[in-house]
PDB file of C-alpha atoms in Angstrom:
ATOM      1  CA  UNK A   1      40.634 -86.165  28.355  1.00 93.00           C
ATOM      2  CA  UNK A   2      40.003 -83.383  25.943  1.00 95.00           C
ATOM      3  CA  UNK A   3      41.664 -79.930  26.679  1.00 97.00           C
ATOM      4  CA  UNK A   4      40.240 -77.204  24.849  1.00 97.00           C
ATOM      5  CA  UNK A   5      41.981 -73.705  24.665  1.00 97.00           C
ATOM      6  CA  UNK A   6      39.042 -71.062  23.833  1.00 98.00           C
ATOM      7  CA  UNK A   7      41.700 -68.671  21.833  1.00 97.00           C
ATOM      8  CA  UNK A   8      40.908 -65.173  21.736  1.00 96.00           C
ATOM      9  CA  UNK A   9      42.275 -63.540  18.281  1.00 94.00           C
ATOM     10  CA  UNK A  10      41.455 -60.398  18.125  1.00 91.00           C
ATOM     11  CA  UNK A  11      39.717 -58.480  15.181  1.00 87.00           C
ATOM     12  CA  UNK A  12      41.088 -60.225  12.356  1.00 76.00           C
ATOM     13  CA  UNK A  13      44.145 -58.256  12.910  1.00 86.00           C
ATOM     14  CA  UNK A  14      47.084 -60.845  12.981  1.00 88.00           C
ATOM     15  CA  UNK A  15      49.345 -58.087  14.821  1.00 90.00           C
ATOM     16  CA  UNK A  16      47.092 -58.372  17.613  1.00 91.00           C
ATOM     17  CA  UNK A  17      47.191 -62.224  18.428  1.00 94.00           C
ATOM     18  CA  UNK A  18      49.265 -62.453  21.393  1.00 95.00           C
ATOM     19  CA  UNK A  19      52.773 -64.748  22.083  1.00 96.00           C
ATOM     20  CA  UNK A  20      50.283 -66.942  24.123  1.00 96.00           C
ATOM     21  CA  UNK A  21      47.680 -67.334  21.776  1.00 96.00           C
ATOM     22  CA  UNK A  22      50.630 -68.593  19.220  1.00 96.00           C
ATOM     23  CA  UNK A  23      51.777 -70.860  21.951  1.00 96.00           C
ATOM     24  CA  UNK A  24      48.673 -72.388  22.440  1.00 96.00           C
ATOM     25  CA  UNK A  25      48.176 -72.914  18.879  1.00 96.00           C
ATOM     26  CA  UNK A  26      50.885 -74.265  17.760  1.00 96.00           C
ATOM     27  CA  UNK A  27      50.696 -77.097  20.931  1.00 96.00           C
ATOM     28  CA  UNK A  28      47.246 -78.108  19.712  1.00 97.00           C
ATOM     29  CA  UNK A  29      46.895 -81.603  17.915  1.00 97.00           C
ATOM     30  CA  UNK A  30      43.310 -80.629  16.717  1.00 97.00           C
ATOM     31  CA  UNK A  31      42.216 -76.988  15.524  1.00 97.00           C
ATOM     32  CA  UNK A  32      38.242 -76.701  14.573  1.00 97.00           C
ATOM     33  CA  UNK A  33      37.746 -73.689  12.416  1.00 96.00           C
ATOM     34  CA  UNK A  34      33.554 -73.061  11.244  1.00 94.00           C
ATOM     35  CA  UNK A  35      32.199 -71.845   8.245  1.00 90.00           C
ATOM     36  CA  UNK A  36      29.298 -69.731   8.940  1.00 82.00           C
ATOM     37  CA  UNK A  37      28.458 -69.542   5.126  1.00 74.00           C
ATOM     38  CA  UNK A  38      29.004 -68.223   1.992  1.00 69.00           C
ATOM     39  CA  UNK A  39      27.948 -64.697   3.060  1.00 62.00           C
ATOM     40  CA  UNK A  40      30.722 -65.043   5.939  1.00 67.00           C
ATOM     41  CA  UNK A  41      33.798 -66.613   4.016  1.00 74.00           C
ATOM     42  CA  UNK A  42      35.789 -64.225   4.904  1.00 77.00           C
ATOM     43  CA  UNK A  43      35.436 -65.179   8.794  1.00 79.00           C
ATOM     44  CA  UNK A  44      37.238 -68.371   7.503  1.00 87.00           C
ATOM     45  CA  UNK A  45      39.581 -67.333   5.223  1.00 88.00           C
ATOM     46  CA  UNK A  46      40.820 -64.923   8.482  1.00 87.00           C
ATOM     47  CA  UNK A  47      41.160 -68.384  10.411  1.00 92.00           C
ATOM     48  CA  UNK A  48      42.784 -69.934   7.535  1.00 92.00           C
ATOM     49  CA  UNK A  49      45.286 -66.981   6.830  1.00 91.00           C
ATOM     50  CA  UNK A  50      46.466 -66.792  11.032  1.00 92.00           C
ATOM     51  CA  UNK A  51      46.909 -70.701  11.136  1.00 94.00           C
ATOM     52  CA  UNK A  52      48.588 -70.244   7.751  1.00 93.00           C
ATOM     53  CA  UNK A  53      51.248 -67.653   9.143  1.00 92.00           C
ATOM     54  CA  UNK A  54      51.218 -68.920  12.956  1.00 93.00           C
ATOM     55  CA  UNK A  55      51.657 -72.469  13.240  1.00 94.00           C
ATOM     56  CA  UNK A  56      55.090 -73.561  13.013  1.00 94.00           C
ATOM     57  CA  UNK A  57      56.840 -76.510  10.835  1.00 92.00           C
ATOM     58  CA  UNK A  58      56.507 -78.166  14.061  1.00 92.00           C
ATOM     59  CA  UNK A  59      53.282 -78.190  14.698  1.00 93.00           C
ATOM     60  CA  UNK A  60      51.365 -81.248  14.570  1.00 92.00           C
ATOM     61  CA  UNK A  61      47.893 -79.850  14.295  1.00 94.00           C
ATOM     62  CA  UNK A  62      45.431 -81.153  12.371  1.00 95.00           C
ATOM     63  CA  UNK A  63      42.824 -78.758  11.031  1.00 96.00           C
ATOM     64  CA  UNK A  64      39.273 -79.529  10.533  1.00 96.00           C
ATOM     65  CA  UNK A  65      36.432 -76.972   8.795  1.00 96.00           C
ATOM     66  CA  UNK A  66      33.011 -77.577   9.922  1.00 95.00           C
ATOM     67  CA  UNK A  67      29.559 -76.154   9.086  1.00 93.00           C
ATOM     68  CA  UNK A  68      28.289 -74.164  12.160  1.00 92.00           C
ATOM     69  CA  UNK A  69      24.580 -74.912  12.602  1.00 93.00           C
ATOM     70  CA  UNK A  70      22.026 -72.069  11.809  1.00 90.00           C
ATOM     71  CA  UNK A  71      20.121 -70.945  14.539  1.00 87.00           C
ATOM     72  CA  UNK A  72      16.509 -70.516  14.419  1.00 86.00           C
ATOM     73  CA  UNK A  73      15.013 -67.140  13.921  1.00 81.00           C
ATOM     74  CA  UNK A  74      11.948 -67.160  15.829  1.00 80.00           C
ATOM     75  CA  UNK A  75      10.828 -64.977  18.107  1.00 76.00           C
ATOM     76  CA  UNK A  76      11.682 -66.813  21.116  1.00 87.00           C
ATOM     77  CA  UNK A  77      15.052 -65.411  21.109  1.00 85.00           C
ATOM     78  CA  UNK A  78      16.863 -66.990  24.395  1.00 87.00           C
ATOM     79  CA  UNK A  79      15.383 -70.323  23.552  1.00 91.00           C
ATOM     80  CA  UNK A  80      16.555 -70.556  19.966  1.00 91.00           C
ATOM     81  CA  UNK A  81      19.998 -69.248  21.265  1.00 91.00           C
ATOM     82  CA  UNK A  82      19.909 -72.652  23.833  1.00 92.00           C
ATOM     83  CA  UNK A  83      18.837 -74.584  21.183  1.00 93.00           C
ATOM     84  CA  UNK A  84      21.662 -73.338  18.615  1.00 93.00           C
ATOM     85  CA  UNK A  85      24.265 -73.661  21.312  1.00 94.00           C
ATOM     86  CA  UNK A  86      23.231 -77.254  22.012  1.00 93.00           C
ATOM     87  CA  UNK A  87      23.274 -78.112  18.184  1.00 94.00           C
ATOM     88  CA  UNK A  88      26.701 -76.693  17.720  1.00 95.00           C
ATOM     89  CA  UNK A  89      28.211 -78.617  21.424  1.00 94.00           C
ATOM     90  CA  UNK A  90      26.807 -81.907  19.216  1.00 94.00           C
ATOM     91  CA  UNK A  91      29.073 -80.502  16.873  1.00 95.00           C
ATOM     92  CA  UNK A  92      31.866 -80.178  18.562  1.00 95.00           C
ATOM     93  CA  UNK A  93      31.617 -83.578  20.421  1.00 94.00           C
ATOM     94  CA  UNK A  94      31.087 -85.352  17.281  1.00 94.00           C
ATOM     95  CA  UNK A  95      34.758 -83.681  15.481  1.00 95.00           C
ATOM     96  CA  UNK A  96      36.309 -84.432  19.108  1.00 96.00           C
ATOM     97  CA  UNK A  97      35.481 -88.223  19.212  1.00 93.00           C
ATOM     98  CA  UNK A  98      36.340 -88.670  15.673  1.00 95.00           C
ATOM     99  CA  UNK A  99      39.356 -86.712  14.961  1.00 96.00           C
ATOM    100  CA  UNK A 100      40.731 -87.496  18.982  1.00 96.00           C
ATOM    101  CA  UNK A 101      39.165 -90.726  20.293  1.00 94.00           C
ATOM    102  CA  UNK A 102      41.952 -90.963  23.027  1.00 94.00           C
ATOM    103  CA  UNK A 103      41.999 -87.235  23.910  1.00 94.00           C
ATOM    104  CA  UNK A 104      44.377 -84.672  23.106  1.00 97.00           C
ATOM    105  CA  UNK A 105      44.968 -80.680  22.806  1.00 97.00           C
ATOM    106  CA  UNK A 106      41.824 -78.924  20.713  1.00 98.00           C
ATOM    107  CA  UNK A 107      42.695 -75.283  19.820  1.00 97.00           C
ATOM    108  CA  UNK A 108      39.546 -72.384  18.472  1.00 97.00           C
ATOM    109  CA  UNK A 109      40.080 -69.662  17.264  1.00 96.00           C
ATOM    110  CA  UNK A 110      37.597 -66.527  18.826  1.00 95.00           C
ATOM    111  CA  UNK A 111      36.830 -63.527  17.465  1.00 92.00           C
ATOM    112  CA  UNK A 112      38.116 -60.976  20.119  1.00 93.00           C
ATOM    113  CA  UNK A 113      38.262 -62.620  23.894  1.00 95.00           C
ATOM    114  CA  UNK A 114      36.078 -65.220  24.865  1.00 95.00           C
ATOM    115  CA  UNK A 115      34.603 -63.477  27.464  1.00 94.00           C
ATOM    116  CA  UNK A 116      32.609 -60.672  25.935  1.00 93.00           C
ATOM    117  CA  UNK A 117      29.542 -61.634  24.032  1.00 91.00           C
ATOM    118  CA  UNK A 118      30.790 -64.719  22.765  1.00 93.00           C
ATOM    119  CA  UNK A 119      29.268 -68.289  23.995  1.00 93.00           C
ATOM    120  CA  UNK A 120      31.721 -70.535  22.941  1.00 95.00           C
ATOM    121  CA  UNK A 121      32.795 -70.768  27.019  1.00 95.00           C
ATOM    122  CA  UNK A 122      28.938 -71.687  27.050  1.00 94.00           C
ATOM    123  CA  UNK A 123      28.942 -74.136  24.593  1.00 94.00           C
ATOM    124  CA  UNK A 124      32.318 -75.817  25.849  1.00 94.00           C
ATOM    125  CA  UNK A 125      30.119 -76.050  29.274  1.00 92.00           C
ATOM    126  CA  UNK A 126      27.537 -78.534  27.855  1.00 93.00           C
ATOM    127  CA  UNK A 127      30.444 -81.049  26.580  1.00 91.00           C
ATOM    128  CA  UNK A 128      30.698 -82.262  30.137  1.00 81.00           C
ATOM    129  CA  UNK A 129      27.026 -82.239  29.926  1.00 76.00           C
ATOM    130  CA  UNK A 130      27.222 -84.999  27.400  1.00 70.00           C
ATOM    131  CA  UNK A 131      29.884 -87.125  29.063  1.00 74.00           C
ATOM    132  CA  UNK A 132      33.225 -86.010  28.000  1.00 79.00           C
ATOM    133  CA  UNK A 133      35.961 -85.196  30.222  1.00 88.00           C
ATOM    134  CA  UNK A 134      36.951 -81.875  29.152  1.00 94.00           C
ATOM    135  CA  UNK A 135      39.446 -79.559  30.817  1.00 95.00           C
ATOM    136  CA  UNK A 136      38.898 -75.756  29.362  1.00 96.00           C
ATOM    137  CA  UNK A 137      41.348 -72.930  29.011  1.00 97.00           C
ATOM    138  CA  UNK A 138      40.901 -69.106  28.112  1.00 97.00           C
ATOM    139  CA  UNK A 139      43.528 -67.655  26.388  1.00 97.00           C
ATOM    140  CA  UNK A 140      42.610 -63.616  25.961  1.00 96.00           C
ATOM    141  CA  UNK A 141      42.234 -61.861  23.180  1.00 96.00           C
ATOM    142  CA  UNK A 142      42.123 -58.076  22.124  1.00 95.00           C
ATOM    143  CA  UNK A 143      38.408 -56.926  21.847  1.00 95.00           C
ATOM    144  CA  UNK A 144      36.850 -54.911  19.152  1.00 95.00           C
ATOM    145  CA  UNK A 145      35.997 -52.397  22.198  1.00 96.00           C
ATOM    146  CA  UNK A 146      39.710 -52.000  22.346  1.00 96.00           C
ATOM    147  CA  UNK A 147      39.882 -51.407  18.982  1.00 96.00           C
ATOM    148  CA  UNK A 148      37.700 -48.968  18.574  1.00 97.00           C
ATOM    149  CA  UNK A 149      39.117 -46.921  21.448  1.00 96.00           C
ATOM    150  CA  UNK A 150      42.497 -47.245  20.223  1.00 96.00           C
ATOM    151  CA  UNK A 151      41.394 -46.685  16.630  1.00 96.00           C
ATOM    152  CA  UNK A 152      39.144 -43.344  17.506  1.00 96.00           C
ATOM    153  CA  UNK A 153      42.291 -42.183  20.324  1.00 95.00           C
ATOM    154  CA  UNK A 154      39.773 -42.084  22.900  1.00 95.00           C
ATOM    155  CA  UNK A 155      39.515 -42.918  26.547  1.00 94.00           C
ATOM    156  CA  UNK A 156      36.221 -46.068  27.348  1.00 93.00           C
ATOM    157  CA  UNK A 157      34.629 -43.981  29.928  1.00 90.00           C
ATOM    158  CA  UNK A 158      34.438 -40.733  31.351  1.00 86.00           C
ATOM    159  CA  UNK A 159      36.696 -39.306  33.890  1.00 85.00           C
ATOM    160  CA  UNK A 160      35.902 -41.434  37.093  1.00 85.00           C
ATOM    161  CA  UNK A 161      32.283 -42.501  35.707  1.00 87.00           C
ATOM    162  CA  UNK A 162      30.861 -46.058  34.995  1.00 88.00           C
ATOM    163  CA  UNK A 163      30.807 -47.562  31.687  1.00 91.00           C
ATOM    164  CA  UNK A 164      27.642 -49.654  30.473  1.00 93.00           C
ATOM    165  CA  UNK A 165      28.258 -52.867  27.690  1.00 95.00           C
ATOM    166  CA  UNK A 166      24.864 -53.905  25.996  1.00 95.00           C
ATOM    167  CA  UNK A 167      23.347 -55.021  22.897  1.00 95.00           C
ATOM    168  CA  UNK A 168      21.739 -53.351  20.215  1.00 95.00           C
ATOM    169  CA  UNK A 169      18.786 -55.628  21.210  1.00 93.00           C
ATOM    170  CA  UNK A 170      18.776 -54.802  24.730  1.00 93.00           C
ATOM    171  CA  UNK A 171      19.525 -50.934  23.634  1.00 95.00           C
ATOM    172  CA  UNK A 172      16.160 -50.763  21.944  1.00 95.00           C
ATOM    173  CA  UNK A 173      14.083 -52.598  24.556  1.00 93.00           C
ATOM    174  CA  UNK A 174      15.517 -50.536  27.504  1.00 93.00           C
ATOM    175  CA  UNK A 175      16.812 -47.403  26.011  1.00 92.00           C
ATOM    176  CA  UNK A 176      19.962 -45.937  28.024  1.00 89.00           C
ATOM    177  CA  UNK A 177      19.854 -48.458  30.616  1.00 75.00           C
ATOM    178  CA  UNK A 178      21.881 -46.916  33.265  1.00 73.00           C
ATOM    179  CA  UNK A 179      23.123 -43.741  35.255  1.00 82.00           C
ATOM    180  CA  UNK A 180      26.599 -44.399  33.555  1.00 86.00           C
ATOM    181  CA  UNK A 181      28.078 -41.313  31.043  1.00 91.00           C
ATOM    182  CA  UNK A 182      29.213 -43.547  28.298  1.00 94.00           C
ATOM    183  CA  UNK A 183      27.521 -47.168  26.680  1.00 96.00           C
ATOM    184  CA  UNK A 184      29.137 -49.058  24.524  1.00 97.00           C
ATOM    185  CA  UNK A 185      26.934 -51.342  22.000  1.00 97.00           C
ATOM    186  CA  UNK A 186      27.604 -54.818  20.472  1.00 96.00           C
ATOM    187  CA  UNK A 187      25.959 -56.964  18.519  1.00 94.00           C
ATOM    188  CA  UNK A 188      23.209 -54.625  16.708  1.00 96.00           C
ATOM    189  CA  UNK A 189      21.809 -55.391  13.785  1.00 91.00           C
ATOM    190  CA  UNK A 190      21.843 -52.027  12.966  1.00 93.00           C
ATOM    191  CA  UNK A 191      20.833 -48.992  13.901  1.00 94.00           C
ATOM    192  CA  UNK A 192      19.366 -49.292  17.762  1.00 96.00           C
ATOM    193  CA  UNK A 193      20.530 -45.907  18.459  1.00 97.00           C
ATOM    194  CA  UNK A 194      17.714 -44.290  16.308  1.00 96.00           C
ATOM    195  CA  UNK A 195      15.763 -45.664  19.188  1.00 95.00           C
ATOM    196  CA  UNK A 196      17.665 -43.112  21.382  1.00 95.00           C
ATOM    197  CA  UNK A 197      16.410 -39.021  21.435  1.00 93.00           C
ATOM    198  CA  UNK A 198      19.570 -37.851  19.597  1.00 91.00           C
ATOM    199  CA  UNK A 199      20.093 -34.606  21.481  1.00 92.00           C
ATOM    200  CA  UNK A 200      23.312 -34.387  23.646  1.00 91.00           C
ATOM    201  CA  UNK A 201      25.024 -37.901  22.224  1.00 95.00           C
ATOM    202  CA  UNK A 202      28.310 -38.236  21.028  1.00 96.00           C
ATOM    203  CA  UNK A 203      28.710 -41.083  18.964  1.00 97.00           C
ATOM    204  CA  UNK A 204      31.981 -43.714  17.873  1.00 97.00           C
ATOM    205  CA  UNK A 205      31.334 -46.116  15.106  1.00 98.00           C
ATOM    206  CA  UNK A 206      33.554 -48.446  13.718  1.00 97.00           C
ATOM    207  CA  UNK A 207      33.127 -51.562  11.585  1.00 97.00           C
ATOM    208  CA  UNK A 208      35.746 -54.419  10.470  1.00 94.00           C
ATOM    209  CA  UNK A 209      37.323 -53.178  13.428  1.00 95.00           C
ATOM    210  CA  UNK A 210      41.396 -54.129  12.793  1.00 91.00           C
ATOM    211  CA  UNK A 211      40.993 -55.021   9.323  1.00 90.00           C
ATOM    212  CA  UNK A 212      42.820 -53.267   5.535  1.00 89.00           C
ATOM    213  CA  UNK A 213      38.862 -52.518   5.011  1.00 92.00           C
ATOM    214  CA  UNK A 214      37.805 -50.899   8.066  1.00 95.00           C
ATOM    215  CA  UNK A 215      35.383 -47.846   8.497  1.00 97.00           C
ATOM    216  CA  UNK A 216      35.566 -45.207  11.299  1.00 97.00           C
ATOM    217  CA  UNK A 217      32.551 -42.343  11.832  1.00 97.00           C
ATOM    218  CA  UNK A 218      32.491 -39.915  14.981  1.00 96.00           C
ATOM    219  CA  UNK A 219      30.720 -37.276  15.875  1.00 95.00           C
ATOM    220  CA  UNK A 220      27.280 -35.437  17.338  1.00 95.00           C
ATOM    221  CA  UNK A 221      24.340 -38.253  16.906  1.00 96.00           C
ATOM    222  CA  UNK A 222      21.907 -35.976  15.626  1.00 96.00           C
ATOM    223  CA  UNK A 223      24.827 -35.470  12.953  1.00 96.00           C
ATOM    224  CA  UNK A 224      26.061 -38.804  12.373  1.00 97.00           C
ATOM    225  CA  UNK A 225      23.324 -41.211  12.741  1.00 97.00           C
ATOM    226  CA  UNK A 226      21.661 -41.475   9.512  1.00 97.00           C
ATOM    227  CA  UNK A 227      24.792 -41.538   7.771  1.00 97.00           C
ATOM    228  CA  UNK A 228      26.144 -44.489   9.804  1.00 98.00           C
ATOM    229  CA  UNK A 229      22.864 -46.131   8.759  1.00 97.00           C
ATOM    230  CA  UNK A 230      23.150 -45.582   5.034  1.00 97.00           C
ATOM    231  CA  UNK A 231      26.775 -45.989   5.153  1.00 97.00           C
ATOM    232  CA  UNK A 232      27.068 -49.576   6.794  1.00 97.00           C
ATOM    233  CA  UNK A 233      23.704 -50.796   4.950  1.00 96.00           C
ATOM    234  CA  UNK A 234      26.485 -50.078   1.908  1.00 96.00           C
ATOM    235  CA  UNK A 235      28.882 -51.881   3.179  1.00 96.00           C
ATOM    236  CA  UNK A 236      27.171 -54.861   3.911  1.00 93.00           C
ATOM    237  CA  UNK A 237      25.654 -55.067   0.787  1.00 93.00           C
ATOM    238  CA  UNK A 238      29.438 -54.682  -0.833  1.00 93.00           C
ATOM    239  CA  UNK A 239      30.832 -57.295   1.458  1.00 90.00           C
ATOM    240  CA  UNK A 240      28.307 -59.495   2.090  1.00 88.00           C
ATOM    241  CA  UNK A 241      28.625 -59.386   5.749  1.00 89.00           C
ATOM    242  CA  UNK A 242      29.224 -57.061   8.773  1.00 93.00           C
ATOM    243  CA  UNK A 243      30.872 -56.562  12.063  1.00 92.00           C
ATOM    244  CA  UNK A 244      30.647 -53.347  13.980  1.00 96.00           C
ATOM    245  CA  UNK A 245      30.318 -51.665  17.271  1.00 97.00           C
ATOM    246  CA  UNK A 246      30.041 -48.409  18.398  1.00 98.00           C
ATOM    247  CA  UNK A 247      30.474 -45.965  22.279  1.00 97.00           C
ATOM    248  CA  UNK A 248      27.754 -43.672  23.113  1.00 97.00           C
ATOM    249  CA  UNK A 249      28.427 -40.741  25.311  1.00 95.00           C
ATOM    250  CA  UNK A 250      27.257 -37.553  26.962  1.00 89.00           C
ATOM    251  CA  UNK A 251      29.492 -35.535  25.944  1.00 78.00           C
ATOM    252  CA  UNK A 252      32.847 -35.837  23.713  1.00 75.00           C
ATOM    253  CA  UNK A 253      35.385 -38.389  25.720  1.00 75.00           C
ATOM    254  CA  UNK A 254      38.550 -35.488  24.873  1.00 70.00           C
ATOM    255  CA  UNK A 255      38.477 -32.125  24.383  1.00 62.00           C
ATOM    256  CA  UNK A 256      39.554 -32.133  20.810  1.00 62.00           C
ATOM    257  CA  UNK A 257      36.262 -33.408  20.052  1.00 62.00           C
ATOM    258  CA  UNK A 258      33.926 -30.687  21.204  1.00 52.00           C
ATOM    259  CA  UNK A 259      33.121 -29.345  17.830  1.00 51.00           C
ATOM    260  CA  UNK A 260      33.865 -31.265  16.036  1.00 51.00           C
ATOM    261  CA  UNK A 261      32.224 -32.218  12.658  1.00 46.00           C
ATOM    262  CA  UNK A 262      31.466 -35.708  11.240  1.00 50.00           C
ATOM    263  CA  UNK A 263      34.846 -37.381  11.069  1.00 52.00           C
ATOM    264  CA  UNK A 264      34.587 -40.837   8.944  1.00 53.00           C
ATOM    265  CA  UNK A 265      37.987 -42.951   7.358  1.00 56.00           C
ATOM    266  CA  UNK A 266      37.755 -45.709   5.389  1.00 56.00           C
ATOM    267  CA  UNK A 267      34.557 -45.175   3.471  1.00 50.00           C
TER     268      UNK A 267
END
């Protein structure tokens, strides 16, 4: 039997990998780490640098690199996402019958928890699918959400109110999608509030969320928001790559924040 432990990691921070995230490293025989390209090394080389300073003499792990798969940009978006999670559970059957033929402890590392916007509890779903006995663990991780909070000193949601979690994509096909005060956005390619009338929005950005080169901008949307454009299409093209999520509100989340001007750090 294979057991897998999904490991949530946080940002990229190592100070936020928890005691039982080490533990379940470091009692892994196999740990799979992807490359996702040239573009995205440093994805890796933050993989590389926590088993690095985390597993201990002890450890018997062995550590295997793989290429992730590519998925298909076409415009049927939820079938090339099925397809490119079935390519990579090939994948990750394939390094699991060669690397541990008789079964054993497989350890992966996940960016933040594998709960929120990740598939890799998705993916681990369809090894059963193919015939292998598989017996999956969660072990949570800090999510860029929390970082961003924590980073900008700010409260999720508004006193008593609901919060909303969506996707840039789902952001500009349905606008605010809910009564709640506050919505916090993931996975945009950039920019899907300009789909949003600007008036009365308080915005929270935050890229490389946890990391030495991370960028912070607050303030009124009508303000903010074409700097936040111009400012992360600059730091993608400088690193190659980005991460970043952001918290819409109503209204400012303390009252420090009422007037206050564009705020940015790290740029």
């Amino acid at each position: 039997m294979i057991h897998l432990s999904l490991i949530g990691i946080g940002t990229g921070n190592p100070e936020h990998v928890t005691l039982a995230a080490v533990r379940a490293l470091n009692e892994a025989d196999l740990i799979l780490l992807p490359r996702k390209g040239e573009g995205k090394s440093d994805l890796v080389d933050l993989r590389r640098l926590l088993c690095r300073n985390l597993l201990e003499a002890s450890s018997r792990a062995r550590i295997v690199e793989f290429d992730l798969p590519r998925r298909d940009s076409r415009a049927d978006y939820l079938g090339a996402v099925d397809d490119w999670h079935g390519a990579i559970a090939e994948v990750w059957a394939a390094l699991m019958a060669t690397h541990l033929p008789q079964g054993g402890r497989v350890g992966m590392l996940i960016w933040g928890d594998p709960s929120l916007y990740d598939s890799s509890l998705r993916i681990a779903e369809r090894l059963g699918a193919k015939g292998q006995e598989v017996e999956i663990r969660v072990v949570p991780g800090i999510t860029s959400l929390q970082v961003l909070t924590a980073e900008h000193r700010i409260p999720l949601n508004v006193l008593a109110e609901p919060v909303q979690i969506t996707t840039g994509r789902r952001l500009r096909e349905r606008g605010w999608l809910s009564d709640a005060e506050s919505v916090a956005v993931m996975l945009d390619s950039g920019g899907a509030f300009e789909s949003l009338p600007p008036e009365g929005l308080y915005i929270w950005w935050g890229a490389y969320l946890g990391m030495e080169k991370q960028s912070l901008i607050h303030g009124w949307l009508v303000d903010v928001a074409a700097a936040i454009v111009e400012h992360r299409a600059a730091l993608r093209e400088r690193h190659g790559w980005i991460m970043d999520v952001y918290l819409l509100a109503r209204k400012p989340l303390t009252p420090s924040q009422s007037n206050s001007p564009t705020d940015t750090k790290g740029v």
